[in-house]
Amino acid sequence: MEMFTPSTGEIVVIDDDVTIREGVKRVLAGKGFAAEAFGRGQLAIEYLQKTQVSLFISDLKMPGMSGHEVLRVIQELQPEIPIIIITGYSTVDTAVVVMKNGAVDYLAKPFTPDQLLEKVVFALQERSVNIDNIGLGKLKEDLGFDAFIGTSPEMQKVYQRILQVGGTDSTVLITGESGTGKELVAKAIHRAG
C-alpha cells in the first residue's frame, strides 16, 4: 500500500476504550502520522479549536458526547475535515446514517491495522483533492478563469501554464483546434499578467 502523509494537521482519535484509542494512535504513529487520542468527544472538539486537524477517527457509542454528536459538531465547525466512524455495533443502517451525516468512511470493530491505514489514506487523499479543488475554484474566480470548465489533470496543466506565462513579458503562441477556447486562454493570460 502506498503511504500518504498529511503535510499539516494531526489525526485525532476518539474512543472511550483506552486500548482501542491508544492502539489506533500507535498504528498511526508507526506509519509517520502525527496523532492525538481522547477518551471523550468534548475534549477532542476543544482540541480542534486550537490545533490544525487533518482527520478525525471517532467511536460511535461513547458516554457523554456520542460519535453522532461529534460528527455533527465537526461538520458545523470545519466541514472540510473528514471523519471516519469506528464501532463495535456495526449494522448496515448505522453505516448508512453516519455516511449520510457526513462521515467519509465507516469501520467495524475489530479491524486490522491494514484496514485502518487503508481507510485513513483514502480519507486524507480525498481531503487533499477537495482542498485542491476549493483552491482551484478560488484561483479560477480570482483570475477570471471561471469561464473555463474542468478540473482534470490536463486542465490543471493549462491553468498552471497560464499562471507561468502570465507573469512574463514573453510573446505567447496559443494553438489548438477551432472551438477549444484559445481566446479564453489569451484573456486569462492577460489577466494573470
Short mmCIF file of C-alpha atoms in Angstrom, two decimals:
data_model
loop_
_atom_site.label_atom_id
_atom_site.label_comp_id
_atom_site.label_asym_id
_atom_site.label_seq_id
_atom_site.Cartn_x
_atom_site.Cartn_y
_atom_site.Cartn_z
CA MET A 1 0.00 0.00 0.00
CA GLU A 2 1.34 3.44 -0.98
CA MET A 3 1.64 5.74 2.02
CA PHE A 4 0.22 9.22 2.08
CA THR A 5 1.29 11.55 4.86
CA PRO A 6 -0.56 14.79 5.58
CA SER A 7 1.64 17.83 5.24
CA THR A 8 -0.13 19.61 8.08
CA GLY A 9 -2.51 18.69 10.81
CA GLU A 10 -2.94 15.84 13.19
CA ILE A 11 -5.20 12.83 13.18
CA VAL A 12 -7.46 12.85 16.23
CA VAL A 13 -8.69 9.53 17.62
CA ILE A 14 -11.72 9.49 19.92
CA ASP A 15 -12.70 6.30 21.74
CA ASP A 16 -13.75 5.67 25.33
CA ASP A 17 -11.85 2.35 25.23
CA VAL A 18 -8.25 3.19 26.13
CA THR A 19 -6.91 0.03 24.46
CA ILE A 20 -8.51 0.90 21.13
CA ARG A 21 -7.64 4.60 21.11
CA GLU A 22 -4.03 4.03 22.13
CA GLY A 23 -3.72 1.12 19.69
CA VAL A 24 -5.00 3.25 16.80
CA LYS A 25 -2.70 6.09 17.81
CA ARG A 26 0.26 3.69 17.94
CA VAL A 27 -0.53 2.26 14.48
CA LEU A 28 -0.77 5.77 13.01
CA ALA A 29 2.42 6.97 14.71
CA GLY A 30 4.20 3.84 13.45
CA LYS A 31 3.44 4.96 9.90
CA GLY A 32 4.62 8.52 10.48
CA PHE A 33 1.30 10.23 11.17
CA ALA A 34 1.00 12.80 13.95
CA ALA A 35 -1.85 11.58 16.13
CA GLU A 36 -3.58 12.56 19.36
CA ALA A 37 -6.12 10.44 21.25
CA PHE A 38 -9.01 11.37 23.53
CA GLY A 39 -11.47 9.35 25.60
CA ARG A 40 -14.28 11.88 25.25
CA GLY A 41 -15.67 13.74 22.26
CA GLN A 42 -15.84 17.09 24.04
CA LEU A 43 -12.08 17.03 24.70
CA ALA A 44 -11.41 16.38 21.02
CA ILE A 45 -13.68 19.26 19.97
CA GLU A 46 -11.84 21.59 22.37
CA TYR A 47 -8.54 20.37 20.89
CA LEU A 48 -9.86 21.20 17.39
CA GLN A 49 -10.36 24.81 18.48
CA LYS A 50 -6.60 25.29 19.00
CA THR A 51 -4.90 22.76 16.69
CA GLN A 52 -4.92 22.05 12.98
CA VAL A 53 -6.55 18.66 12.40
CA SER A 54 -6.45 16.65 9.16
CA LEU A 55 -8.73 13.78 10.12
CA PHE A 56 -10.96 12.54 12.95
CA ILE A 57 -11.46 8.87 13.80
CA SER A 58 -14.32 8.56 16.27
CA ASP A 59 -16.06 5.73 18.06
CA LEU A 60 -19.81 5.83 17.62
CA LYS A 61 -21.10 4.85 21.07
CA MET A 62 -19.42 6.72 23.92
CA PRO A 63 -20.65 8.17 27.20
CA GLY A 64 -21.27 11.91 27.08
CA MET A 65 -20.89 13.12 23.51
CA SER A 66 -21.63 10.26 21.09
CA GLY A 67 -19.93 9.78 17.73
CA HIS A 68 -23.09 11.10 16.07
CA GLU A 69 -22.76 14.34 18.04
CA VAL A 70 -19.02 14.59 17.34
CA LEU A 71 -19.78 14.19 13.63
CA ARG A 72 -22.46 16.90 13.74
CA VAL A 73 -20.26 19.40 15.62
CA ILE A 74 -17.24 18.88 13.36
CA GLN A 75 -19.46 19.25 10.29
CA GLU A 76 -20.62 22.60 11.68
CA LEU A 77 -17.19 23.85 12.73
CA GLN A 78 -14.94 22.59 9.92
CA PRO A 79 -16.81 20.57 7.31
CA GLU A 80 -13.64 20.04 5.25
CA ILE A 81 -12.20 17.71 7.92
CA PRO A 82 -13.00 14.09 7.08
CA ILE A 83 -14.34 11.79 9.79
CA ILE A 84 -14.07 8.01 9.94
CA ILE A 85 -16.53 6.36 12.33
CA ILE A 86 -15.47 3.16 14.10
CA THR A 87 -17.90 0.99 16.04
CA GLY A 88 -18.37 -2.37 17.65
CA TYR A 89 -22.11 -2.14 16.93
CA SER A 90 -21.96 -2.44 13.18
CA THR A 91 -25.17 -2.56 11.16
CA VAL A 92 -25.99 -1.51 7.63
CA ASP A 93 -28.49 1.03 8.96
CA THR A 94 -25.86 2.62 11.22
CA ALA A 95 -23.37 2.81 8.36
CA VAL A 96 -25.94 4.47 6.11
CA VAL A 97 -26.89 7.03 8.78
CA VAL A 98 -23.30 8.10 9.57
CA MET A 99 -22.36 8.31 5.90
CA LYS A 100 -25.46 10.43 5.19
CA ASN A 101 -24.49 12.67 8.11
CA GLY A 102 -21.05 13.38 6.65
CA ALA A 103 -18.66 10.60 7.66
CA VAL A 104 -16.27 9.74 4.84
CA ASP A 105 -15.96 6.14 5.93
CA TYR A 106 -17.06 3.54 8.44
CA LEU A 107 -15.03 0.77 10.06
CA ALA A 108 -16.42 -2.10 12.14
CA LYS A 109 -14.50 -3.32 15.19
CA PRO A 110 -12.42 -5.40 15.39
CA PHE A 111 -10.28 -4.20 12.49
CA THR A 112 -6.71 -4.81 11.45
CA PRO A 113 -4.02 -2.13 11.26
CA ASP A 114 -4.02 -2.53 7.46
CA GLN A 115 -7.79 -1.95 7.27
CA LEU A 116 -7.41 1.15 9.41
CA LEU A 117 -4.50 2.52 7.38
CA GLU A 118 -6.34 1.91 4.11
CA LYS A 119 -9.31 3.99 5.35
CA VAL A 120 -7.01 6.73 6.71
CA VAL A 121 -5.01 7.03 3.48
CA PHE A 122 -8.20 7.16 1.41
CA ALA A 123 -9.77 9.85 3.65
CA LEU A 124 -6.63 12.02 3.59
CA GLN A 125 -6.29 11.71 -0.19
CA GLU A 126 -9.93 12.71 -0.61
CA ARG A 127 -9.36 15.69 1.70
CA SER A 128 -6.33 16.73 -0.32
CA VAL A 129 -8.29 16.55 -3.58
CA ASN A 130 -11.16 18.56 -2.05
CA ILE A 131 -8.80 21.24 -0.76
CA ASP A 132 -7.07 21.40 -4.16
CA ASN A 133 -10.44 21.79 -5.87
CA ILE A 134 -11.51 24.53 -3.44
CA GLY A 135 -8.20 26.31 -4.08
CA LEU A 136 -8.58 25.84 -7.81
CA GLY A 137 -12.10 27.26 -7.69
CA LYS A 138 -10.88 30.34 -5.80
CA LEU A 139 -7.98 30.75 -8.23
CA LYS A 140 -10.32 30.46 -11.21
CA GLU A 141 -12.61 33.08 -9.70
CA ASP A 142 -9.76 35.48 -8.78
CA LEU A 143 -8.11 35.32 -12.20
CA GLY A 144 -11.24 35.19 -14.27
CA PHE A 145 -10.77 31.51 -15.08
CA ASP A 146 -14.42 30.92 -14.25
CA ALA A 147 -15.20 30.72 -17.97
CA PHE A 148 -13.13 27.52 -18.08
CA ILE A 149 -14.71 24.17 -17.40
CA GLY A 150 -12.86 21.24 -15.86
CA THR A 151 -10.58 20.18 -13.07
CA SER A 152 -8.93 17.25 -14.83
CA PRO A 153 -5.15 16.91 -14.64
CA GLU A 154 -4.95 18.22 -18.23
CA MET A 155 -6.95 21.34 -17.39
CA GLN A 156 -4.89 21.91 -14.25
CA LYS A 157 -1.80 21.91 -16.50
CA VAL A 158 -3.47 24.57 -18.66
CA TYR A 159 -4.20 26.71 -15.57
CA GLN A 160 -0.63 26.31 -14.34
CA ARG A 161 0.80 27.23 -17.75
CA ILE A 162 -1.40 30.34 -17.88
CA LEU A 163 -0.06 31.41 -14.49
CA GLN A 164 3.51 30.65 -15.57
CA VAL A 165 3.44 32.76 -18.71
CA GLY A 166 1.07 35.41 -17.36
CA GLY A 167 3.75 36.95 -15.22
CA THR A 168 6.32 37.26 -18.02
CA ASP A 169 6.92 39.76 -20.81
CA SER A 170 7.27 36.94 -23.34
CA THR A 171 5.27 36.58 -26.52
CA VAL A 172 2.96 33.58 -26.30
CA LEU A 173 1.67 31.47 -29.19
CA ILE A 174 -1.62 29.74 -28.41
CA THR A 175 -2.51 26.85 -30.70
CA GLY A 176 -5.40 24.43 -30.85
CA GLU A 177 -8.38 23.34 -32.86
CA SER A 178 -11.31 25.64 -33.51
CA GLY A 179 -13.62 25.91 -30.51
CA THR A 180 -11.10 24.75 -27.88
CA GLY A 181 -11.00 28.08 -26.04
CA LYS A 182 -7.88 29.82 -27.36
CA GLU A 183 -9.48 33.24 -26.83
CA LEU A 184 -10.34 32.36 -23.23
CA VAL A 185 -6.72 31.33 -22.64
CA ALA A 186 -5.47 34.59 -24.15
CA LYS A 187 -7.78 36.64 -21.91
CA ALA A 188 -6.74 34.63 -18.85
CA ILE A 189 -3.03 35.15 -19.64
CA HIS A 190 -3.67 38.87 -19.98
CA ARG A 191 -5.47 38.97 -16.59
CA ALA A 192 -2.77 36.85 -14.93
CA GLY A 193 -0.10 39.35 -16.08
#
